[in-house]
XYZ file of C-alpha atoms in Angstrom:
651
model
C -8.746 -18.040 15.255
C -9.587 -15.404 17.765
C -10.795 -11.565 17.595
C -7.159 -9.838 17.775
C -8.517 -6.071 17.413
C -10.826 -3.971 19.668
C -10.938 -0.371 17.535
C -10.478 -0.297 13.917
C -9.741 2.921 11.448
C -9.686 2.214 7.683
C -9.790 4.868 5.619
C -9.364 5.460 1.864
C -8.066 7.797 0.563
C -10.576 10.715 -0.378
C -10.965 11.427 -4.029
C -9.870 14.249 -5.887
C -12.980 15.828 -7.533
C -11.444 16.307 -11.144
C -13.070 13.052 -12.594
C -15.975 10.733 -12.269
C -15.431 7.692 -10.083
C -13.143 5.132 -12.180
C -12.333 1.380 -11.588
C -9.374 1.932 -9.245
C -11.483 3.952 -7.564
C -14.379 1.367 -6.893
C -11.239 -1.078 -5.956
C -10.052 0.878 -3.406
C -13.097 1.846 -1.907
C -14.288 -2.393 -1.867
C -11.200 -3.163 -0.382
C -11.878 -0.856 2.550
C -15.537 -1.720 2.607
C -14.188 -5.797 2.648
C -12.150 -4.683 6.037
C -14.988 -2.911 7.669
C -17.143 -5.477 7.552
C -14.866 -8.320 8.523
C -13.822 -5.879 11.426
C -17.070 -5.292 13.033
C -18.241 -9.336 11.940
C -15.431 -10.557 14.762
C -16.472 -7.558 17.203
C -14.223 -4.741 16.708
C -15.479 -1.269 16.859
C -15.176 -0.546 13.466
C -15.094 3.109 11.592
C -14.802 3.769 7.790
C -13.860 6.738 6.395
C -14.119 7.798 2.725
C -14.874 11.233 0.953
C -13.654 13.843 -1.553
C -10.925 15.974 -1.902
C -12.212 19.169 -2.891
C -9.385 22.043 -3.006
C -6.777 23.301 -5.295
C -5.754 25.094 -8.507
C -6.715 22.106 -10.832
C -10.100 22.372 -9.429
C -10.400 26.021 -9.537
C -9.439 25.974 -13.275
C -11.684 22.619 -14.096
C -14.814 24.755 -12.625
C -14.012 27.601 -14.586
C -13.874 25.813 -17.785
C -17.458 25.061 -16.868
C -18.440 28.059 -15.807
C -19.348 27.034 -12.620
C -18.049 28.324 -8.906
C -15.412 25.693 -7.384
C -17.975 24.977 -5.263
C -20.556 24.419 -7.264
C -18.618 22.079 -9.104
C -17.321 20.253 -6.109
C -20.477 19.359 -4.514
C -21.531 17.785 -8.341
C -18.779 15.867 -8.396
C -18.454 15.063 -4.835
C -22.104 14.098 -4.849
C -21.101 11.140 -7.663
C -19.023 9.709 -5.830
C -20.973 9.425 -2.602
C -24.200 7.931 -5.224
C -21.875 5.339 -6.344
C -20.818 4.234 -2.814
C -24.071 4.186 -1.744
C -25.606 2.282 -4.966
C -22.472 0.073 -4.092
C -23.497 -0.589 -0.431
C -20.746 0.640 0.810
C -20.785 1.013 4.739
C -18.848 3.856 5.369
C -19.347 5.600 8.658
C -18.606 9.410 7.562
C -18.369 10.873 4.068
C -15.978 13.634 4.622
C -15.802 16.780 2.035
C -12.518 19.065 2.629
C -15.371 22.026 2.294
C -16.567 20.655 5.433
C -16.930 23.443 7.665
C -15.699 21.594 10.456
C -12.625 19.653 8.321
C -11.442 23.481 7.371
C -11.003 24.507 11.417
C -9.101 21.519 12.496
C -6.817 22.016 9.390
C -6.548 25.609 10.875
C -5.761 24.004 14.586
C -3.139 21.819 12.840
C -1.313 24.634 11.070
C -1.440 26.460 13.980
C 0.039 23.465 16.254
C 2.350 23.251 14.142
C 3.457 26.757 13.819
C 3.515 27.544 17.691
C 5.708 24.410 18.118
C 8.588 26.070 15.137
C 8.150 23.434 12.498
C 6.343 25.838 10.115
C 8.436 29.072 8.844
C 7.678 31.860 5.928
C 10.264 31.719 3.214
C 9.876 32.222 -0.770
C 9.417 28.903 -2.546
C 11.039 28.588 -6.612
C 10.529 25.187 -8.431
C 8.716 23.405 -11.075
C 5.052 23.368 -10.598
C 2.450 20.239 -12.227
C -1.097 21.615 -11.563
C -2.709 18.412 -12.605
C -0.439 15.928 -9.710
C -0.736 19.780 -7.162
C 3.065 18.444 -6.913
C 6.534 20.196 -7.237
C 9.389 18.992 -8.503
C 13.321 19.307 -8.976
C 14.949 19.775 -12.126
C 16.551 16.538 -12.051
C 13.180 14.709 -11.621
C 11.620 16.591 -15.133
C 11.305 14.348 -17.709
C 13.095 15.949 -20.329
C 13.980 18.933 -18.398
C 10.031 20.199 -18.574
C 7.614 17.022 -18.227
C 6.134 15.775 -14.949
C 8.029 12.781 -14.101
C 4.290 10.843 -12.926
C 1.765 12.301 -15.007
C 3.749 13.675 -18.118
C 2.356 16.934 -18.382
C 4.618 20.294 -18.588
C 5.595 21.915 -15.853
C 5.672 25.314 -14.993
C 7.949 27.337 -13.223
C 6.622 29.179 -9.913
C 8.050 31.491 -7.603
C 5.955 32.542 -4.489
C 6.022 33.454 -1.348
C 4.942 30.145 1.289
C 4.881 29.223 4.313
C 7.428 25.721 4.718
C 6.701 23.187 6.977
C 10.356 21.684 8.408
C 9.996 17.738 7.000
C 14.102 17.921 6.833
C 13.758 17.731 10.691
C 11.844 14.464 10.624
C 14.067 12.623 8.877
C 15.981 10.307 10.839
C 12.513 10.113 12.859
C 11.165 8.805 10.241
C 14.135 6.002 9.463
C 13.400 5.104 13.159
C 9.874 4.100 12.053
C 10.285 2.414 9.336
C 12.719 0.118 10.951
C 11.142 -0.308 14.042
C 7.646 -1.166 12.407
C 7.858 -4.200 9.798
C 5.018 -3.850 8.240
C 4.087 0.524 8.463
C 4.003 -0.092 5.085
C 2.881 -2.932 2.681
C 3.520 -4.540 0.401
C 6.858 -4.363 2.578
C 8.860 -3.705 -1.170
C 7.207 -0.762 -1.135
C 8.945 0.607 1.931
C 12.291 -0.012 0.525
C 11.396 2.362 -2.095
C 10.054 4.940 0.870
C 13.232 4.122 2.969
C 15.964 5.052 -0.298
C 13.645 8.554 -0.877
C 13.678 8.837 2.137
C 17.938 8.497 3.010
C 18.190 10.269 -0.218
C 17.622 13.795 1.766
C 14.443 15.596 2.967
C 13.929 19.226 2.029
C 11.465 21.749 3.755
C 7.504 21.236 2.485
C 5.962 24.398 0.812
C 2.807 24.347 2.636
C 0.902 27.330 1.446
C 0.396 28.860 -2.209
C -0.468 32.570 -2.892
C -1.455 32.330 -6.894
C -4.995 30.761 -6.069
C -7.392 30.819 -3.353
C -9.607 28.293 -3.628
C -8.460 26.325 -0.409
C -8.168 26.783 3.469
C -7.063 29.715 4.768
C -4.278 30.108 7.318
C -5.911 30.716 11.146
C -6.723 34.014 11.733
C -3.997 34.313 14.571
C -0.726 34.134 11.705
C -2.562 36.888 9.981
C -1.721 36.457 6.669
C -4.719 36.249 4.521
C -3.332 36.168 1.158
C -2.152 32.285 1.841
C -4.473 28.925 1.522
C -2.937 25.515 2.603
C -1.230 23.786 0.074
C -3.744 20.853 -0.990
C -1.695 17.789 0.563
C -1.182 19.148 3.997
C -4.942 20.418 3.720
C -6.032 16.916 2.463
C -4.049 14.912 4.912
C -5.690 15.895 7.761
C -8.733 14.825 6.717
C -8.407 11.018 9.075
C -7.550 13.229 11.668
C -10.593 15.596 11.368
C -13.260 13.414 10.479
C -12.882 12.193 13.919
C -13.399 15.728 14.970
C -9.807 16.883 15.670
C -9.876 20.631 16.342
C -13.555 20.512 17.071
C -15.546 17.938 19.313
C -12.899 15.368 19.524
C -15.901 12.961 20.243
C -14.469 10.311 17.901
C -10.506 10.488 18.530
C -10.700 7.790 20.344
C -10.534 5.496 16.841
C -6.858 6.740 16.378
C -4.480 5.745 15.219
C -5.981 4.213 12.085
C -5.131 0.508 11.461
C -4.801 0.908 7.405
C -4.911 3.744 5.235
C -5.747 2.635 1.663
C -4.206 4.299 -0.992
C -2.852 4.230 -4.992
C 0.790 3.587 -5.305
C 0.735 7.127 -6.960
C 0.176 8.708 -3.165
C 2.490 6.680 -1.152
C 5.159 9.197 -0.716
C 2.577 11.935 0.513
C 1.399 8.935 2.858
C 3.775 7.570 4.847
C 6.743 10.719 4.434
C 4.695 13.912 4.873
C 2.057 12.638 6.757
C 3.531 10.626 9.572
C 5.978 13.450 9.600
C 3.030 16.330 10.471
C 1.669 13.653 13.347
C 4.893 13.908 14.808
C 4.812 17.200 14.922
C 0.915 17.205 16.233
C 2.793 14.549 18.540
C -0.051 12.450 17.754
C 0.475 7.869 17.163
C 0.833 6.909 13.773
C -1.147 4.497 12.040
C -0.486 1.017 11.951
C -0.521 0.128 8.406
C 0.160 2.185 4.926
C -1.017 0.253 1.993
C -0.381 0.890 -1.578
C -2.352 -0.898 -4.308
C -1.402 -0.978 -7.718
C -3.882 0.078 -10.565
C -5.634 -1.407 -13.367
C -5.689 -2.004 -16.786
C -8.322 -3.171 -19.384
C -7.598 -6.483 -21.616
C -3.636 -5.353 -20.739
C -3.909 -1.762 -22.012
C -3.553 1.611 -19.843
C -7.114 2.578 -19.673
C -7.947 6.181 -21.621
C -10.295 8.202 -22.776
C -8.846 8.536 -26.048
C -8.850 4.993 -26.408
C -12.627 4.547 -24.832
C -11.566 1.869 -22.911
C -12.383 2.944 -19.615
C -13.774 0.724 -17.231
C -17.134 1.977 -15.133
C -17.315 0.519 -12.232
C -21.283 0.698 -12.058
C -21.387 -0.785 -15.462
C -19.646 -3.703 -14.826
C -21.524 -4.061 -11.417
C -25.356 -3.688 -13.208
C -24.366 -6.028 -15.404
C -22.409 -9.071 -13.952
C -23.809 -8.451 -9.991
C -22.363 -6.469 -7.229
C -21.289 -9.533 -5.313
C -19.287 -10.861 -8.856
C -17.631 -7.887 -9.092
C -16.253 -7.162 -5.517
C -14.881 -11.026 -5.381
C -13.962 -10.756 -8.443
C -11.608 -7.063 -7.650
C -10.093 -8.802 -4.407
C -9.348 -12.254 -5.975
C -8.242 -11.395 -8.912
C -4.828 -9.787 -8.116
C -1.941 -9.705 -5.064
C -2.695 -6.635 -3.121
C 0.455 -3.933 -4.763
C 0.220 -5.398 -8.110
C -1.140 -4.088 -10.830
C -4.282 -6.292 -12.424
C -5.904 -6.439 -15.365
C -9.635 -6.232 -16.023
C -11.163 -8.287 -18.931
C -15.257 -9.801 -19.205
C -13.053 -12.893 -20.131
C -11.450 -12.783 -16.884
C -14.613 -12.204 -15.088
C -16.901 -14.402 -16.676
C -14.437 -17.278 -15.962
C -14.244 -16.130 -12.119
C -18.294 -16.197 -12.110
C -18.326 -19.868 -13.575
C -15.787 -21.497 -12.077
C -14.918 -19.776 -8.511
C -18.413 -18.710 -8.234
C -20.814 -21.353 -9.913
C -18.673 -24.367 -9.852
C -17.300 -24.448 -6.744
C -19.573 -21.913 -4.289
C -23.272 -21.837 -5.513
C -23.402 -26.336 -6.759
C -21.512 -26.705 -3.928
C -24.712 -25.281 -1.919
C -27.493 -26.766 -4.354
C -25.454 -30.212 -3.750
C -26.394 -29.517 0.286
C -30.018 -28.566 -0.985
C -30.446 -31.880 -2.705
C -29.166 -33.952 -0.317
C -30.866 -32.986 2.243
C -34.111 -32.876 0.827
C -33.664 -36.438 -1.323
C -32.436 -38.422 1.971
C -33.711 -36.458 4.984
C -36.816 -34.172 4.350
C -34.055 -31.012 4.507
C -33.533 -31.810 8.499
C -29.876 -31.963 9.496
C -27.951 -32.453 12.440
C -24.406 -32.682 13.562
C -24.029 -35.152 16.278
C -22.212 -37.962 14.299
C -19.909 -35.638 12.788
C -17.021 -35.393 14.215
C -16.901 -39.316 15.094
C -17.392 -39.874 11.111
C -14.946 -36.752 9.538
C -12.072 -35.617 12.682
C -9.885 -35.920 9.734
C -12.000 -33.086 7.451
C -13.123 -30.787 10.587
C -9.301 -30.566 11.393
C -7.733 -29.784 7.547
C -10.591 -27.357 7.490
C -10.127 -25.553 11.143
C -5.839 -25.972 10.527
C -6.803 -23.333 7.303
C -9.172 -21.166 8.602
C -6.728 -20.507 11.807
C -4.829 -18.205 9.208
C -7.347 -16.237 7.260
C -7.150 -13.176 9.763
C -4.197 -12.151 9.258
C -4.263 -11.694 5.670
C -7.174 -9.718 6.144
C -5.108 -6.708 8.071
C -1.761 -7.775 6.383
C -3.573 -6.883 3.019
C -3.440 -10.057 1.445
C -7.146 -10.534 0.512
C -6.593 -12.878 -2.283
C -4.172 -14.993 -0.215
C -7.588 -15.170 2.299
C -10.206 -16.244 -1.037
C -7.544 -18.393 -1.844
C -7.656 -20.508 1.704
C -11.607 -20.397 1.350
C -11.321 -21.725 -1.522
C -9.263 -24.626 -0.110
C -11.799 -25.341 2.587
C -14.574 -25.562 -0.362
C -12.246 -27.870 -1.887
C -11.946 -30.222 0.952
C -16.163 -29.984 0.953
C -16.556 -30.932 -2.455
C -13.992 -33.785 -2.488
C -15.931 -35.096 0.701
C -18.482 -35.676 -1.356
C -16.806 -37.792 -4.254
C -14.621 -39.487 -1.417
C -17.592 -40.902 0.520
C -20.623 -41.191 -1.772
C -23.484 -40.477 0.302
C -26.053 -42.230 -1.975
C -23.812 -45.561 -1.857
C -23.956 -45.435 2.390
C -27.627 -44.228 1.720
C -27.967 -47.954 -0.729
C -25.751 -49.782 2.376
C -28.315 -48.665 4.747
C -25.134 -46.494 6.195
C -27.798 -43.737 7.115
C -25.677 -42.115 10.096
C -22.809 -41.768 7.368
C -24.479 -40.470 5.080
C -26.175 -37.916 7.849
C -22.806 -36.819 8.988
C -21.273 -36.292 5.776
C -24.244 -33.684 4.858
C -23.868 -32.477 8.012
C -20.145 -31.383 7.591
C -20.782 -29.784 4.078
C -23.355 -27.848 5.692
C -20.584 -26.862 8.745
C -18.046 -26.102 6.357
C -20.102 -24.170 4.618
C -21.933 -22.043 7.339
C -18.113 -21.008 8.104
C -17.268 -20.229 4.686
C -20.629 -17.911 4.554
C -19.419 -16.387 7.724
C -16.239 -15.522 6.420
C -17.187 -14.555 2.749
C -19.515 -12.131 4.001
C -17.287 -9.393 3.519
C -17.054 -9.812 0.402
C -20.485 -10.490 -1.000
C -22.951 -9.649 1.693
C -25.715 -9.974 -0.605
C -25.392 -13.577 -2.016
C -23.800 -14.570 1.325
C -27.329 -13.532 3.223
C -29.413 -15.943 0.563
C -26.556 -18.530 1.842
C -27.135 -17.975 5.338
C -30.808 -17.836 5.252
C -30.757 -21.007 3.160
C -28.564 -23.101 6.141
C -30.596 -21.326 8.481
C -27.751 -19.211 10.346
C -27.170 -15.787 11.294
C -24.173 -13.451 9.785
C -23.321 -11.869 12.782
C -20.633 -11.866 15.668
C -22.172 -14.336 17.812
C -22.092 -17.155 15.653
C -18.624 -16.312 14.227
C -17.701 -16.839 17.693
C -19.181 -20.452 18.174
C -17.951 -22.068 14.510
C -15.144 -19.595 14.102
C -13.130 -19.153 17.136
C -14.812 -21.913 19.158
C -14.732 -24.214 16.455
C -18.377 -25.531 17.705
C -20.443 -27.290 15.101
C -24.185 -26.148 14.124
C -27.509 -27.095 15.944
C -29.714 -29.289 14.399
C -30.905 -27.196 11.294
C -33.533 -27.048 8.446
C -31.998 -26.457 4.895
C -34.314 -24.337 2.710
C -34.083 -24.188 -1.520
C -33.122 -20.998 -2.963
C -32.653 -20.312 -5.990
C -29.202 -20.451 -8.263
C -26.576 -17.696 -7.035
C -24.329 -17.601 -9.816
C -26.201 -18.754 -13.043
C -23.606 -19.687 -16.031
C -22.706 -16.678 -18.257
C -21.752 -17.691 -21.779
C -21.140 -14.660 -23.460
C -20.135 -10.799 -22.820
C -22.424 -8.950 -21.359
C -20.993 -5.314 -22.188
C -20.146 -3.991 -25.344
C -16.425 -4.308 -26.081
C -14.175 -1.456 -26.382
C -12.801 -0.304 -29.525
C -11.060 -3.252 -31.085
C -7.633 -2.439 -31.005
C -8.119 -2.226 -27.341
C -9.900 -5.865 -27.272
C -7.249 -8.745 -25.866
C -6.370 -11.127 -28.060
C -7.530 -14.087 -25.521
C -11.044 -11.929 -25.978
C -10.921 -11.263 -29.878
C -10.043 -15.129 -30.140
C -12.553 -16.201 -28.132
C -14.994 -14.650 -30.710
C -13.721 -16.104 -33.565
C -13.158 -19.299 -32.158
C -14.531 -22.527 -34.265
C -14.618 -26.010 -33.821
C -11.585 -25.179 -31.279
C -9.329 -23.749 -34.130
C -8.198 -20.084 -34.003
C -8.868 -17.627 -36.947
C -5.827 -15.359 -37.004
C -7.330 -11.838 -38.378
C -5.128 -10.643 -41.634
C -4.092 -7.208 -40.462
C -2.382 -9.302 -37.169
C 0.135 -10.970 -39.424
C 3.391 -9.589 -40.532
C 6.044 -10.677 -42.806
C 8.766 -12.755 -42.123
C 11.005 -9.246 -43.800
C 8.716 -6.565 -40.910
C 9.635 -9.167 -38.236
C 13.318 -9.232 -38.897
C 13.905 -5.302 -38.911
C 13.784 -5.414 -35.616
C 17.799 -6.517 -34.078
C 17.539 -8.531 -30.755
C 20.342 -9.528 -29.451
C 22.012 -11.100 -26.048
C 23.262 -8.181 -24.006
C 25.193 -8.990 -20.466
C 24.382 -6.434 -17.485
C 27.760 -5.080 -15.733
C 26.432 -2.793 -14.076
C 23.134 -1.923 -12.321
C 21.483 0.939 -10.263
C 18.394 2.339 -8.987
C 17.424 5.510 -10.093
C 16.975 8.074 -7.741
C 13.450 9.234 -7.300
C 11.392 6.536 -9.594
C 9.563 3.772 -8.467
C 10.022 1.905 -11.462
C 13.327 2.652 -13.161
C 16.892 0.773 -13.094
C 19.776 2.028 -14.991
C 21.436 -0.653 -16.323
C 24.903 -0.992 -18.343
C 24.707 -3.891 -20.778
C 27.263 -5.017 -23.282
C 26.194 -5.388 -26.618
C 29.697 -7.059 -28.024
C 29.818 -3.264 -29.966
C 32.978 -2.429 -27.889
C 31.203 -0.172 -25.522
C 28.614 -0.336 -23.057
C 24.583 0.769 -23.609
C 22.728 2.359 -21.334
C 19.425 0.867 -20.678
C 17.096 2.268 -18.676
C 14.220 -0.781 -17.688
C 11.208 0.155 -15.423
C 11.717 -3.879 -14.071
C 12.917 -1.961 -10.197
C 9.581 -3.554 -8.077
C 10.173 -7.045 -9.474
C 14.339 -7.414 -9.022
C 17.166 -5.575 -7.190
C 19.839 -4.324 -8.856
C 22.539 -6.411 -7.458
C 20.734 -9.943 -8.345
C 21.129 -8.029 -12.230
C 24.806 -8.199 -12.279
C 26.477 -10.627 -14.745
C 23.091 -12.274 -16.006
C 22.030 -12.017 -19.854
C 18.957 -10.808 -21.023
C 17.322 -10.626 -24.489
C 17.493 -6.801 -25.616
C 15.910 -4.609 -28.542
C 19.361 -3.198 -29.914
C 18.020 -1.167 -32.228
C 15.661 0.846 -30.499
C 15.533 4.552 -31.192
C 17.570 6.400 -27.972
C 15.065 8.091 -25.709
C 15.448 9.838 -22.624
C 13.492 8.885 -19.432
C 13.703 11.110 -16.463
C 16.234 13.590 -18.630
C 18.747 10.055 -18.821
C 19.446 8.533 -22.209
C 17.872 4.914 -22.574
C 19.431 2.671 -25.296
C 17.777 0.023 -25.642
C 14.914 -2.128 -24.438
C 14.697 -5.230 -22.292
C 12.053 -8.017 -23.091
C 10.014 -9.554 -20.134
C 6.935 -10.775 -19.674
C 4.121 -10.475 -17.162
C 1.155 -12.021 -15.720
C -1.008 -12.297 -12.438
C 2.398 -13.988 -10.566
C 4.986 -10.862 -11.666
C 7.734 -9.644 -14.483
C 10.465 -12.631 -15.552
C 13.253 -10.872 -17.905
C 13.464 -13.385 -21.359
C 16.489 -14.785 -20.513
C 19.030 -17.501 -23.006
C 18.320 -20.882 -21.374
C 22.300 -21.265 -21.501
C 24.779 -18.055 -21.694
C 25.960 -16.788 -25.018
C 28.273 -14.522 -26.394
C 27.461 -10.897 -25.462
C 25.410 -9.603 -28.310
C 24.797 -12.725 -30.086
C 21.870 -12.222 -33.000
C 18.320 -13.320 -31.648
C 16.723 -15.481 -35.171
């Protein structure tokens, strides 16, 4: 293992100030936090950015509603978030606020770069409008020839005058990039997605709106004050001017960023438009892209109608900061979406957490103290465990680069493993038999390399629960800093002699839920059994049964995909021709596109929901409904274990 970075940029992405701070939020923001502080732990020059996102109509119109100034209402809003990053301990390095004086003038600089150089021109801009995503979209991309294809609000149509920015001229560029850089953007399926948008066609950017005017206004020397910067290209430029691009500069010398963080929902604005306007600015682009998925609650969409909504500061009062943030990283593969339950949580805390972490420090404690007055040392160590110190250094060689390939479960995971090598030490080599055999030096060196193994696992798990980790630390008598990462990271030395001190239990059992539930329809059924659970059997509530007669009026039947496509412009959506046996062919339109390609589709079988009311998706007629299932490791399609007949009854 060895420091492989000298400056690192993370930023996340600043948050639009429509809404208080929400779960995703908190998980994007921890993630970045996680980053930073394994970044400047090995000795990089670290900087994080995070902050609000302050301009455009939705705002304008939210602060009106409130009869409040979009100002006023910003800085309430904006100030919320920045409390709950700060009550979080988050160590960001600037708070940035697109009503920053100095943000607004090196937007203005930008714009004007970009101008001078031809890649902005004035034109009139016609297309359908969503003020809630500040997006425009095509026809074809309206969800029933009105809706919002993401968000599912109505459009509107607008026709203004703009100012374009010329994206279509960045477009092989931008191929270049993508193939030239593996990993620009992760998880790398999500650059396929980017790449097909992408090959699809580029058309100009509208870059400036004239129906509102709560935003940036265009530099002085274009002279057209009627226009403010369209919100993304104003937004955007916030990594760039939080450094002090267009004004002191004094920080520049932190880009190009090595991750931006952001919700699948913003990739395209990411890494199409924005590495497009740094080429332009002929400025490097950042290293990595990433695009996490969001979050449910006990597997339903969180709502407000539904008053399921997770807060973040909530969950954090009541189950511990520390909990919380490992249990956000470890939970779920960076990219996919996750699933928050107390369930879930509470077994993390007791198992991960309690079992494995905090005995696995009391069992140091009471060795220590039963057989050697809490003094130990590390001489015998390696002659009595090569085998252990070398399964344990062959893992930890790794754990870097999951940390900047985004993989922050994968790196719990491999602590995890080391913890496991620890406690089976333990049971492998009895300490209190060589203690009985007189064996003392045995018994000294096996304490001695739980108490190395863990001092490394403390180092490492810092980042992730700096306040538990510092009780650790203090308890094996080591410092969390770069120096000794150095000698039992990277130099793989072993500890001084040391004097273990007691501290009290980390992670003390939780046997019940600590926050009130949501409504119940929204409670999971492993959660609403777990409450009625006794003597280990399961009371089924009445109003969950059906009928034998309710079950059957739904028809499934095996269909057989011929044919299979992506659909232009959707993440999520294939269209899919499956045979029924009816003669002709249904059209199926299954939102299965991150989990398998469309090719791998043809000729298999696949249990289908045949009679399904028609809808259209995305203005396309959908026939028909695919089972699958999901968990933490993906989608699987329900599949016959043998092929039958195409559209065989399902009984």
């Amino acid at each position: 293992m060895e420091n492989s970075c000298k400056n690192v940029y993370i930023t996340t992405p600043i948050y639009y100030v429509n809404d208080v701070a929400h779960i995703g939020h908190a998980y994007t923001t921890i993630i970045a936090d996680t980053i930073a502080r394994y970044s400047r732990l090995i000795g990089a020059d670290t900087f994080l950015l995070t902050g609000t996102d302050e301009h455009g109509q939705k705002i304008a119109q939210s602060a009106e509603a409130r009869g409040k100034t979009p100002k006023e209402y910003a800085d309430e809003i904006s100030g919320k978030f920045r409390k709950l990053w700060d009550d979080f301990d988050i160590t960001y390095d600037k708070f940035i606020r697109t009503t920053d004086e100095e943000h607004k003038i090196g937007v203005q600089k930008a714009f004007e770069t970009m101008y001078n150089k031809g890649d902005i021109y004035k034109g009139d801009y016609e297309g359908y409008y969503c003020v809630s995503c500040e997006t425009f979209f095509t026809e074809k991309q309206l969800v029933d020839e009105q809706f919002c294809p993401d968000c599912g609000k109505p459009t509107n149509i607008v026709k203004e005058e703009s100012f374009f920015f010329r994206l279509s001229k960045y477009e092989d560029r931008l191929l270049k990039w993508y193939e030239e850089n593996e990993d620009c953007i992760l998880p790398r399926a999500k650059k396929n997605e980017i790449i097909n948008f992408v090959k699809g066609g580029l058309k100009d950017l509208s870059i400036s709106r004239t129906s509102f005017d709560w935003g940036v206004k265009l530099p002085e020397s274009i002279n057209e004050p009627k226009h403010v910067m369209y919100v993304w290209l104003d937004a955007l430029m916030n990594y760039i001017t939080a450094l002090g691009y267009g004004t002191d500069e004094k920080n520049m010398n932190y880009w190009p960023a090595k991750i931006h963080l952001v919700g699948k929902d913003i990739l395209r604005f990411h890494s199409i438009y924005w590495p497009a306007f740094l080429m332009s600015l002929e400025l490097p682009l950042p290293e990595h892209i990433a695009a996490h998925g969001w979050w449910t609650r006990d597997g339903d969409k969180m709502s407000k109608s539904k008053g399921n909504v997770v807060n973040p500061k909530e969950v954090a009062d009541a189950y511990g900061l520390d909990a919380f943030r490992y249990f956000m990283l470890r939970e779920v593969p960076f990219g996919q979406d996750g699933d928050f339950s107390q369930k879930a949580l509470i077994d993390r805390i007791n198992s991960d957490l309690g079992n494995d972490l905090g005995n696995l420090l009391n069992r140091i404690s009471g060795m220590s103290g039963k057989y050697f007055d809490y003094k130990v040392t590390s001489k015998d160590v390696e002659k009595f465990h090569k085998k252990e110190l070398n399964e344990v250094n062959e893992i930890l060689e790794n754990v870097e680069s999951y940390i900047y390939k985004m993989q922050l479960n994968r790196y719990l995971e491999d602590i995890w493993k080391v913890l496991t090598i620890a406690n089976k030490a333990i049971g492998d080599y009895e300490p209190w038999t060589k203690m009985k055999d007189g064996k003392e030096d045995e018994a000294m060196a096996l304490v001695a390399l739980i108490t190395n193994i863990m001092a490394r696992v403390a180092l490492l798990l810092d980042s992730v629960m700096p306040e538990k980790i510092s009780k650790i630390a203090a308890s094996l008598g080591i410092k969390i800093d770069t120096a000794t990462y150095k000698k039992l990271l990277v130099e793989k030395a072993l500890l001084e002699d040391t004097t273990i001190t007691k501290v009290e239990q980390l992670f003390p059992r939780i046997e019940e839920l600590l926050l009130e539930q949501a409504k119940p329809s929204d409670v999971s059924k492993t959660e609403t059994e777990e409450k009625s659970c006794k003597n280990e059997s399961t009371v089924l509530e009445e109003d969950n049964l059906i009928t034998i007669d309710k079950f059957f009026e739904t028809t499934l039947r095996i269909g057989t995909i011929v044919e299979a496509q992506e659909v232009p412009k959707s993440n999520k959506l294939l269209k899919l021709q499956v045979d029924l046996g009816e003669g002709r062919n249904r059209q199926i339109l299954a939102g299965i596109k991150e989990y398998y390609d469309a090719s791998s589709l043809v000729g298999t079988q696949a249990c289908v929901v045949a009679n399904l009311k028609p809808a259209k998706l995305m203005g396309m007629l959908s026939e028909g409904m695919l089972l699958a299932a999901r968990d933490e490791n993906g989608l699987s399609l329900v599949r016959p274990e043998t092929p039958k007949k195409s559209g065989t009854k399902i009984s």
